[in-house]
mmCIF file of C-alpha atoms and ligand atoms in Angstrom:
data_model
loop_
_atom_site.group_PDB
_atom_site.id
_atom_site.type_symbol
_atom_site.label_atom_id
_atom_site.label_comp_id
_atom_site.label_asym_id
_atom_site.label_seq_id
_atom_site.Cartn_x
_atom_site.Cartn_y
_atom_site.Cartn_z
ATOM 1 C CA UNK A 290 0.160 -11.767 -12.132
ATOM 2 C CA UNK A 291 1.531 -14.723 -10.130
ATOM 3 C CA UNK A 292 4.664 -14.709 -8.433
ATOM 4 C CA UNK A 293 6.934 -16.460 -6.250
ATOM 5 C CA UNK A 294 10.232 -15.886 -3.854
ATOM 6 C CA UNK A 295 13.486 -18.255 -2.901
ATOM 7 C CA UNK A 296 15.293 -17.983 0.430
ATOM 8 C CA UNK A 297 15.222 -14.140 -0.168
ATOM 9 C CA UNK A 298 17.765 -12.436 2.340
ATOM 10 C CA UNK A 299 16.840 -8.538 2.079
ATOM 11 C CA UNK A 300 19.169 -5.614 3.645
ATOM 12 C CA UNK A 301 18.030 -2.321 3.327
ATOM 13 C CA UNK A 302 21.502 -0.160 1.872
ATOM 14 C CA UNK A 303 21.654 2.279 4.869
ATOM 15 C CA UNK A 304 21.375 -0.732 7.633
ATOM 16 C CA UNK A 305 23.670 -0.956 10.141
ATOM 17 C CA UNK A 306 26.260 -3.010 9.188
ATOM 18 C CA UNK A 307 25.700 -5.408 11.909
ATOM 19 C CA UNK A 308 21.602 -5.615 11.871
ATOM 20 C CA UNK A 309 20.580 -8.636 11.104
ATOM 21 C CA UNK A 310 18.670 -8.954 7.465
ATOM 22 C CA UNK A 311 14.594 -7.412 7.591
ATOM 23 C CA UNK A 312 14.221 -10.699 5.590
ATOM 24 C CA UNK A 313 16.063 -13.736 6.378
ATOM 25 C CA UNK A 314 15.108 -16.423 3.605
ATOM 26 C CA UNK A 315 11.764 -16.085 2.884
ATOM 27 C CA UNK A 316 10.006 -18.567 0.416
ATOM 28 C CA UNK A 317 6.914 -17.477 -0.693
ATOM 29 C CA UNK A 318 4.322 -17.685 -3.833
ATOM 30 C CA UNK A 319 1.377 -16.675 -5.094
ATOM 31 C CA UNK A 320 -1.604 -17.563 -7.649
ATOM 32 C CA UNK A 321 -2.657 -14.870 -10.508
ATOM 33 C CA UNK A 322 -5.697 -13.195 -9.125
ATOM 34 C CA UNK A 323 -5.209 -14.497 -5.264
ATOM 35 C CA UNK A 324 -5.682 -11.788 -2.276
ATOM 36 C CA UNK A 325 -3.133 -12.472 0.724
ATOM 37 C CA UNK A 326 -2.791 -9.899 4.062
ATOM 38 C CA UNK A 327 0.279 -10.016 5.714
ATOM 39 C CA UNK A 328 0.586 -9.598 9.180
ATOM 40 C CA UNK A 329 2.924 -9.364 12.221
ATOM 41 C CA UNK A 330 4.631 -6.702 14.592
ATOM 42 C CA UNK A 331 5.982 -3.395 13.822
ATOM 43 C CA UNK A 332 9.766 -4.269 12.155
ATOM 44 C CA UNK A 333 8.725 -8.002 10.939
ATOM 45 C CA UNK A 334 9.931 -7.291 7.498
ATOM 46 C CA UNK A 335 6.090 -6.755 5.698
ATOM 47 C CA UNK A 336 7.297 -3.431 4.127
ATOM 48 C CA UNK A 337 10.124 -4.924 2.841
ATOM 49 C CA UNK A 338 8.624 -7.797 1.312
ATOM 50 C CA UNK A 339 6.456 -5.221 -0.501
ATOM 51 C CA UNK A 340 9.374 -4.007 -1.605
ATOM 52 C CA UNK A 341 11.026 -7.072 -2.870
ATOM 53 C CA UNK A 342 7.977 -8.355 -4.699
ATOM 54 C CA UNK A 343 8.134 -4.935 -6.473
ATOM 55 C CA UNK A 344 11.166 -4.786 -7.906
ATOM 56 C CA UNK A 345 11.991 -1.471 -5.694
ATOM 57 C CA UNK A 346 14.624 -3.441 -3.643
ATOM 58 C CA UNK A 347 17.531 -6.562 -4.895
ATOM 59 C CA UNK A 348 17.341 -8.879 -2.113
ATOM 60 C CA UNK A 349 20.665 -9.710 -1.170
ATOM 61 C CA UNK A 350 20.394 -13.477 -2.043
ATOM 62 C CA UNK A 351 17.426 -15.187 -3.374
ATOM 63 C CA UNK A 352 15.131 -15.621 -6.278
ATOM 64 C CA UNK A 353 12.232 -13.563 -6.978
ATOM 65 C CA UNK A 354 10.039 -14.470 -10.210
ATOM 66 C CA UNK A 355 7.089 -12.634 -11.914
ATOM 67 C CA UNK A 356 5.309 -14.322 -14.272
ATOM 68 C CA UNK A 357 7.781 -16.678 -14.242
ATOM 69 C CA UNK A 358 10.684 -13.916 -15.418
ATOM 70 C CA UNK A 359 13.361 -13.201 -13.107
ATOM 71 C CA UNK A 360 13.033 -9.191 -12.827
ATOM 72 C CA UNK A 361 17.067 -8.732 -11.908
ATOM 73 C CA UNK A 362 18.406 -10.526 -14.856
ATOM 74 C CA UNK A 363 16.199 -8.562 -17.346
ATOM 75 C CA UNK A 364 17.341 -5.248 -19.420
ATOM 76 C CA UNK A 365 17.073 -1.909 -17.902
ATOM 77 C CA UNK A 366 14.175 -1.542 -19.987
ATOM 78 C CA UNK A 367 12.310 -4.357 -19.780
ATOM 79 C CA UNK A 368 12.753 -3.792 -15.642
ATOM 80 C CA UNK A 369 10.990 -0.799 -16.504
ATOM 81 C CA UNK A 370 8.106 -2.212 -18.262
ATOM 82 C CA UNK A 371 7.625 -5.058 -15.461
ATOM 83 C CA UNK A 372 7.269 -2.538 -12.767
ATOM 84 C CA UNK A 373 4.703 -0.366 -14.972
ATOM 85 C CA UNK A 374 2.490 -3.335 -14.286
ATOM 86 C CA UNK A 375 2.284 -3.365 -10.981
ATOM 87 C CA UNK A 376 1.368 -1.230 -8.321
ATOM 88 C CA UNK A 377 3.586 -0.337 -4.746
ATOM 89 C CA UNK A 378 1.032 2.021 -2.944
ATOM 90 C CA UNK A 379 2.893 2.873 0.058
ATOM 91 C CA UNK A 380 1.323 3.793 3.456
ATOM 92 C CA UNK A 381 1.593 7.557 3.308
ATOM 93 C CA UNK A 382 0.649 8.400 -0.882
ATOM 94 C CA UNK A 383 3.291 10.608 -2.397
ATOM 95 C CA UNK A 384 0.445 13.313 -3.283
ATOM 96 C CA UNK A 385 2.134 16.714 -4.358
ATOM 97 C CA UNK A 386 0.521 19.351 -1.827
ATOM 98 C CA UNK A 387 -0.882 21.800 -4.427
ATOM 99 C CA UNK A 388 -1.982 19.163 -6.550
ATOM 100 C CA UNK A 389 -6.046 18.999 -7.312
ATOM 101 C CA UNK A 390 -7.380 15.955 -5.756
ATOM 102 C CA UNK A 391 -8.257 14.667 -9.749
ATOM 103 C CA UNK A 392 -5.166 15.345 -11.325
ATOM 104 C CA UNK A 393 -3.657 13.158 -7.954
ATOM 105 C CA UNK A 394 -5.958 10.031 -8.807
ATOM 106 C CA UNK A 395 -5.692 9.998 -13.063
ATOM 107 C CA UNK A 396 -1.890 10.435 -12.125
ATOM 108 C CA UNK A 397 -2.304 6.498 -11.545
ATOM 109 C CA UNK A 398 -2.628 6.129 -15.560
ATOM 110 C CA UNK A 399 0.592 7.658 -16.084
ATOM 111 C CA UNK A 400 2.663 4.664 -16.333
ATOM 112 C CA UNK A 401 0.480 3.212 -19.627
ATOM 113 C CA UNK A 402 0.425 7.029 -20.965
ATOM 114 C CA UNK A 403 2.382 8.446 -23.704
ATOM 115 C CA UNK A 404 4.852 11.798 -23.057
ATOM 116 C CA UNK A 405 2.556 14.034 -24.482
ATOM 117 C CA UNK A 406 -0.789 12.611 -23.030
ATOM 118 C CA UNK A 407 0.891 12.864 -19.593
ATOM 119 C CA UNK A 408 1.678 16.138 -19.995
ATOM 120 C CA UNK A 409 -1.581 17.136 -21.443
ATOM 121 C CA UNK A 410 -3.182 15.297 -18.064
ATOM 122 C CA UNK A 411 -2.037 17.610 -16.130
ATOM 123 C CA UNK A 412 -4.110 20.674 -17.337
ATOM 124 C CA UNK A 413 -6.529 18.748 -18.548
ATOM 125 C CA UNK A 414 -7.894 15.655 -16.686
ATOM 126 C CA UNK A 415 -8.577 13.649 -19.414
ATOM 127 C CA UNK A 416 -11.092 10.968 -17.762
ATOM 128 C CA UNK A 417 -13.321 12.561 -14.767
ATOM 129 C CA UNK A 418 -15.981 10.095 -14.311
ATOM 130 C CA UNK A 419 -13.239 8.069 -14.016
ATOM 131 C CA UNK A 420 -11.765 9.913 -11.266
ATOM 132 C CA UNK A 421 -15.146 10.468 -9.462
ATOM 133 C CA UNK A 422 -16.047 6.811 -9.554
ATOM 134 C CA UNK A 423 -12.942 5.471 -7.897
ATOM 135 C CA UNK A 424 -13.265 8.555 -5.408
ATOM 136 C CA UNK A 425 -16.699 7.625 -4.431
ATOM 137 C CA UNK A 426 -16.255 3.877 -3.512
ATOM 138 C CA UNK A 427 -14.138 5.778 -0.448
ATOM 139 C CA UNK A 428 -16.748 8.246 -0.157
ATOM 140 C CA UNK A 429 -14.409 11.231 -1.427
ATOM 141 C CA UNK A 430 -16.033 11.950 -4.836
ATOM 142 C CA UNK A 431 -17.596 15.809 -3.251
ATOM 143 C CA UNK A 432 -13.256 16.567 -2.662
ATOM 144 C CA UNK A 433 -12.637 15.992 -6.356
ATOM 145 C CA UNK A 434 -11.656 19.210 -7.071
ATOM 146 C CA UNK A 435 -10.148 19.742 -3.736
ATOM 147 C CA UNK A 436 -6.731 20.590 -3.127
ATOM 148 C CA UNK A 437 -4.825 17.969 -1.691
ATOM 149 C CA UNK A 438 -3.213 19.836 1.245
ATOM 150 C CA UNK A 439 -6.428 20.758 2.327
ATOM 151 C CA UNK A 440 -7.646 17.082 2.954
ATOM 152 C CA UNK A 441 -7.432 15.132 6.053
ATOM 153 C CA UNK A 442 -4.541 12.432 7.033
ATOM 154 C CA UNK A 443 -7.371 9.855 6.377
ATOM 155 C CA UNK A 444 -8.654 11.693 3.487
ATOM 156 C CA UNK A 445 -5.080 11.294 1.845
ATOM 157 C CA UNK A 446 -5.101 7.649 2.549
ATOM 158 C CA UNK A 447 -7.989 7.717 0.782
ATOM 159 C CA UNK A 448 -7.250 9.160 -1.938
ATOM 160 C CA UNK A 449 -4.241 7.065 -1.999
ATOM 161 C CA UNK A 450 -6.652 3.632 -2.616
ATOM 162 C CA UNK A 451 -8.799 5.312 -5.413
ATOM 163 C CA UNK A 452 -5.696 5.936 -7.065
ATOM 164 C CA UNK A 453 -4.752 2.322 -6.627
ATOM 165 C CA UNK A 454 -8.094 1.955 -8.780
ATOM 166 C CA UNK A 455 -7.049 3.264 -11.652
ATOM 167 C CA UNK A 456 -3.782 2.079 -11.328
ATOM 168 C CA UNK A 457 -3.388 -0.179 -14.948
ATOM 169 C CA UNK A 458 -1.845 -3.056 -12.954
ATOM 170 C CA UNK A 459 -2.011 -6.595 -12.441
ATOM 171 C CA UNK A 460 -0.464 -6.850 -9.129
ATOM 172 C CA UNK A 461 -1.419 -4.494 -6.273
ATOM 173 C CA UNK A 462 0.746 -4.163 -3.288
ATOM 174 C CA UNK A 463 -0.864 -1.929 -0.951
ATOM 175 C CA UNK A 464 1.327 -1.004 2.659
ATOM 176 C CA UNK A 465 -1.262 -0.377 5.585
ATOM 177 C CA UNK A 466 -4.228 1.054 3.603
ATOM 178 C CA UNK A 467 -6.196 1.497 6.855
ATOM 179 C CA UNK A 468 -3.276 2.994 9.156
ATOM 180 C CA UNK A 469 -5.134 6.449 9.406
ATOM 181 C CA UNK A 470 -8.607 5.142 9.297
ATOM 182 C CA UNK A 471 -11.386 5.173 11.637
ATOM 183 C CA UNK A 472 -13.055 1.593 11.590
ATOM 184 C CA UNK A 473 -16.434 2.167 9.998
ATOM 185 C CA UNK A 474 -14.303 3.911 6.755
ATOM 186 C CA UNK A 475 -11.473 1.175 7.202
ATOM 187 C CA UNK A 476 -14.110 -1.416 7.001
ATOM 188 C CA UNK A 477 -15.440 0.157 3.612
ATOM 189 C CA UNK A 478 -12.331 0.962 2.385
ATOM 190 C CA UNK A 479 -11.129 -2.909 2.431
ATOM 191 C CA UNK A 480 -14.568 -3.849 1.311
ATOM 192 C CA UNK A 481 -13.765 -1.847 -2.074
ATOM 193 C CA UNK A 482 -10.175 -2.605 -2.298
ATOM 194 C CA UNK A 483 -10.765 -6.497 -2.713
ATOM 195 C CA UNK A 484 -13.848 -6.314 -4.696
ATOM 196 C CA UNK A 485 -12.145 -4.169 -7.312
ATOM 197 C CA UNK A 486 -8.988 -6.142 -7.080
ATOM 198 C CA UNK A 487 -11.347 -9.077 -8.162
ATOM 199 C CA UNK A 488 -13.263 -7.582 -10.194
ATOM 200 C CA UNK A 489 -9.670 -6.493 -12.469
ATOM 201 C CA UNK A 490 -8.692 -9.890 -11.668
ATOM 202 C CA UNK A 491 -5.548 -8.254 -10.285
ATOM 203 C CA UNK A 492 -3.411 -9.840 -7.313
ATOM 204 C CA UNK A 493 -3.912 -7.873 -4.008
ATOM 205 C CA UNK A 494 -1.033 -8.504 -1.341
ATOM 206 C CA UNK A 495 -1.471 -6.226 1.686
ATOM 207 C CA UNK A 496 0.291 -5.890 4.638
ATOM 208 C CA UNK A 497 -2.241 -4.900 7.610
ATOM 209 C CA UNK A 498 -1.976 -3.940 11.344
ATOM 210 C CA UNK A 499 -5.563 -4.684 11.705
ATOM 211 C CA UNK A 500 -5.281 -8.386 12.097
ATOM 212 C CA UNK A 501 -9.382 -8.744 12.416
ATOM 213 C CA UNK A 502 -9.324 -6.753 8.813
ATOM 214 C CA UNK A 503 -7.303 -9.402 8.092
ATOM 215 C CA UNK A 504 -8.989 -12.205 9.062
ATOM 216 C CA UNK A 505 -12.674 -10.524 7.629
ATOM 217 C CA UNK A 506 -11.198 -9.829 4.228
ATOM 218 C CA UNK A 507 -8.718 -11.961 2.668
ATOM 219 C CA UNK A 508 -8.916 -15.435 2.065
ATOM 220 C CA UNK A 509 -5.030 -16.117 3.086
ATOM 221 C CA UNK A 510 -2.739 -14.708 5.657
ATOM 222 C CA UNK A 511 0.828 -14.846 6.220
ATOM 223 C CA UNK A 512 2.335 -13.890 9.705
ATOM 224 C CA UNK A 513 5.846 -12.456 9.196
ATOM 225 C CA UNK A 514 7.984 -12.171 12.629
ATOM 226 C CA UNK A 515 11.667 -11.096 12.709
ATOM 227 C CA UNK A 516 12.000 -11.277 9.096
ATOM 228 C CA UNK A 517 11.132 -14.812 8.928
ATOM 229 C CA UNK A 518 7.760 -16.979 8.074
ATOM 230 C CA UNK A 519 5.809 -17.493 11.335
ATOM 231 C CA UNK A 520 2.695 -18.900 9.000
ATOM 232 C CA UNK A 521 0.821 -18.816 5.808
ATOM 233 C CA UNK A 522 -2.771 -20.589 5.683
ATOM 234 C CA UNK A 523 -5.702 -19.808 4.528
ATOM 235 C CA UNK A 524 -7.856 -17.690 6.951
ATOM 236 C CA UNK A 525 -10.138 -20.399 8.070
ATOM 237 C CA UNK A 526 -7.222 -22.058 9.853
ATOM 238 C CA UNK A 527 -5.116 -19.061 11.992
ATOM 239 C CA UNK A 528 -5.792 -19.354 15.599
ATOM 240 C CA UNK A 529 -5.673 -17.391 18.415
ATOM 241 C CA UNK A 530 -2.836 -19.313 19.648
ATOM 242 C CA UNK A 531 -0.475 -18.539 16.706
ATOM 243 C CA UNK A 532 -1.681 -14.754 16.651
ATOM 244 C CA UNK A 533 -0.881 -14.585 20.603
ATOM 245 C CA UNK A 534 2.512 -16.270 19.543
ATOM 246 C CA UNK A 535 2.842 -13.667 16.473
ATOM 247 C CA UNK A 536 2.269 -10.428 18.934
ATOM 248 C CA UNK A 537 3.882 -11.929 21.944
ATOM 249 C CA UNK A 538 5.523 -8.947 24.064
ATOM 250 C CA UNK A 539 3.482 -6.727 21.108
ATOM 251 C CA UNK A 540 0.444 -7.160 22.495
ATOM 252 C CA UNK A 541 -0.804 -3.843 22.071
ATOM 253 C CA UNK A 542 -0.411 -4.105 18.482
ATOM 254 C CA UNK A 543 -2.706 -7.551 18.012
ATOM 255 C CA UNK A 544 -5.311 -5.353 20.625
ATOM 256 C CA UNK A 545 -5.250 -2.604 18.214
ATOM 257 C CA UNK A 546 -3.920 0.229 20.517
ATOM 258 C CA UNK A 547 -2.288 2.142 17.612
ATOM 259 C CA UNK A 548 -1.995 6.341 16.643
ATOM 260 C CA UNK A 549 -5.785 7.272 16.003
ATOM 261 C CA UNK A 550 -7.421 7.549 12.756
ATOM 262 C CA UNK A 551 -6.522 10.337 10.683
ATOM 263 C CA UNK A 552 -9.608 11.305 9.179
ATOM 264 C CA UNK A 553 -10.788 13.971 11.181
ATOM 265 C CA UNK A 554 -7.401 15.463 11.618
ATOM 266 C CA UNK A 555 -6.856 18.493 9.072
ATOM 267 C CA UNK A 556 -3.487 19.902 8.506
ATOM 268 C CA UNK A 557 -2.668 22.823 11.101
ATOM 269 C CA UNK A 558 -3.897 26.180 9.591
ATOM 270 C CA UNK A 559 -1.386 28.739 9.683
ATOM 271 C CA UNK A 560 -1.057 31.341 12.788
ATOM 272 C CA UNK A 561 -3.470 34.505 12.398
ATOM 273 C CA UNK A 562 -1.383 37.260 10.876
ATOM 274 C CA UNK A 563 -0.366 39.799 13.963
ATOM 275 C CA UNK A 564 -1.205 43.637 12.577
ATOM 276 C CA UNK A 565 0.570 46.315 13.907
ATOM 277 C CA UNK A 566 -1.485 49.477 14.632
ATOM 278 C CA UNK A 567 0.013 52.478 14.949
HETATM 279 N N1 ATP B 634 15.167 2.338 5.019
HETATM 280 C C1 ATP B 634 15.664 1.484 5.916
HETATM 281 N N2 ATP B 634 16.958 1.527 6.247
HETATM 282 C C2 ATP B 634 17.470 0.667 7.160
HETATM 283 N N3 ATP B 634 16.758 -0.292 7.785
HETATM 284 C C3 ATP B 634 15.451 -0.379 7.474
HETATM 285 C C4 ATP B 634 14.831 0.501 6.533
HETATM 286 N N4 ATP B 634 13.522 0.172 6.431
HETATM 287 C C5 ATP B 634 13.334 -0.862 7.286
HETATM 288 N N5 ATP B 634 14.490 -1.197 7.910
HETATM 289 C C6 ATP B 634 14.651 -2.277 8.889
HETATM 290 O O1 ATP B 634 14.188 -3.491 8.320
HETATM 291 C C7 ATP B 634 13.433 -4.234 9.267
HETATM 292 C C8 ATP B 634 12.056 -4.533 8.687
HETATM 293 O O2 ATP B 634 11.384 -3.296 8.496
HETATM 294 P P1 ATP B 634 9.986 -3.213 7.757
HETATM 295 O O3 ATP B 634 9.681 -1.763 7.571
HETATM 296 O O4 ATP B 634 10.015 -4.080 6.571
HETATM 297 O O5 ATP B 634 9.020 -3.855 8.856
HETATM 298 P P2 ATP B 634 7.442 -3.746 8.982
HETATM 299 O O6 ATP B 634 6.973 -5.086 9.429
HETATM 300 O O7 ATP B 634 6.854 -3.209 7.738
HETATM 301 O O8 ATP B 634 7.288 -2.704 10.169
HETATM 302 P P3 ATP B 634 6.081 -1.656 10.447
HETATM 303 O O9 ATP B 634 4.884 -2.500 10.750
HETATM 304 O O10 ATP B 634 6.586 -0.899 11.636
HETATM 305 O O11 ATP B 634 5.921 -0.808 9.220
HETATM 306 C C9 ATP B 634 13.396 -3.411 10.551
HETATM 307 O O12 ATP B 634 14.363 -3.915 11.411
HETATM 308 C C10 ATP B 634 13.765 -2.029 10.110
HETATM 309 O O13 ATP B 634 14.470 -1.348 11.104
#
């Protein structure tokens, strides 16, 4: 899917009425099949661009264009069908607690899935090699059958990217895949995300904190400070002058000092039962 934005202005609805815009006109585009990262501090507006290019937010003045169609001027339904095309996975995966690990990752098919078949999915996973193969390009495919609130922070992200696999979509906008991941599984993890993004021929747009994932993996990066464009060239060409200019007074961010990785931290179990003996 290729796809392109105007002078977007973008306010989120429960803003302050006197913060400035997350984006203030922002022209961007990109080819069918391209893979971009997008970088640049913490508040620079790289969720919200997600957001725009998925049809989950109006900007408040601008053109945005998939395919070529302008999403906001199309019937409620057709709206619908755009977004079942693409993919918004968002940094912490909406995975229902109870939920079984597989039934979490086939939910991805749900969008090109009849009523009935959906329903049906959800007693009986219809595809699991399916399910097992996208699991094990993140090394998850022995937690299958594991319950979801019994996985790690980084297991979760984890099993928020094989979903992404199976995901029938032509676009894939993917918020901070790596934010709970140690580097040897983030490294992996982006490894698989771009070669099954190519493989689909599907567009892959990513924000990242990880600025050397950035750099290693995609093939174009945008820097995004203060809701504005601070570049976009292809990867070959960002220097450490205009990353030091990017992070300037956010330092820490560039240097990677961020929350640790996730993956080893399990949700709390709950507090022994106290008996009473009497
Ligand atoms: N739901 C919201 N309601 C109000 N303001 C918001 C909301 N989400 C984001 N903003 C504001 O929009 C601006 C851009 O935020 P955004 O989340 O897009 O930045 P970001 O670059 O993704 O940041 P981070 O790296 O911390 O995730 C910030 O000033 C933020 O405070």
């Amino acid at each position: 899917m290729k796809l392109a934005i105007e002078s977007i202005v973008a306010r989120h609805p429960a803003a302050r009425d006197d913060a400035e815009p997350a984006l203030r006109g922002l022209s961007l585009a990109f080819a069918s099949g391209e893979q971009v990262a997008v970088i640049g501090p913490s508040g620079a507006g790289k969720t919200t661009l997600l957001q725009i290019l998925a049809c989950a937010m109006p900007p408040a003045s601008g053109a945005v264009r998939l395919n070529g169609e302008s999403p906001w001027d199309l019937p409620r339904s057709a709206l619908q069908r755009l977004r079942g095309r693409l993919l918004l996975a968002p940094q912490v995966p909406p995975l229902p607690p109870r939920q079984r690990v597989i039934t979490a990752v086939l939910a991805a098919r749900l969008p090109a899935m009849g009523l009935w078949a959906s329903v049906r999915s959800l007693f009986y996973p219809a595809d699991i090699p399916a399910a097992f193969d996208a699991l094990e390009q993140f090394d998850l495919g022995d937690k299958i059958f594991e319950r979801v609130d019994r996985l790690s922070g980084g297991e979760r992200q984890r099993v928020g990217l094989a979903r992404t696999l199976l995901a029938p979509a032509e676009l894939w906008l993917v918020d901070e895949p790596l934010s709970a991941l140690d580097p040897t599984r983030a490294r992996q993890a982006m490894q698989s995300l771009t070669e099954a993004a190519h493989q689909r021929g599907a567009t892959l747009i990513s924000t990242l904190h990880q600025v050397d994932m950035a750099l290693a993996h995609f093939p174009r990066v945008i820097g995004l400070r203060d809701g504005r464009l601070a570049f976009d060239l292809p990867t070959a060409e960002v220097t450490p002058e205009q990353l030091a200019r990017l992070y300037d007074q956010f330092e820490h961010e560039l240097l990677g000092e961020t929350a640790p990785a996730m993956d080893d931290v399990r949700p709390a179990a709950p507090p022994p039962a106290v008996m009473h003996c009497r």
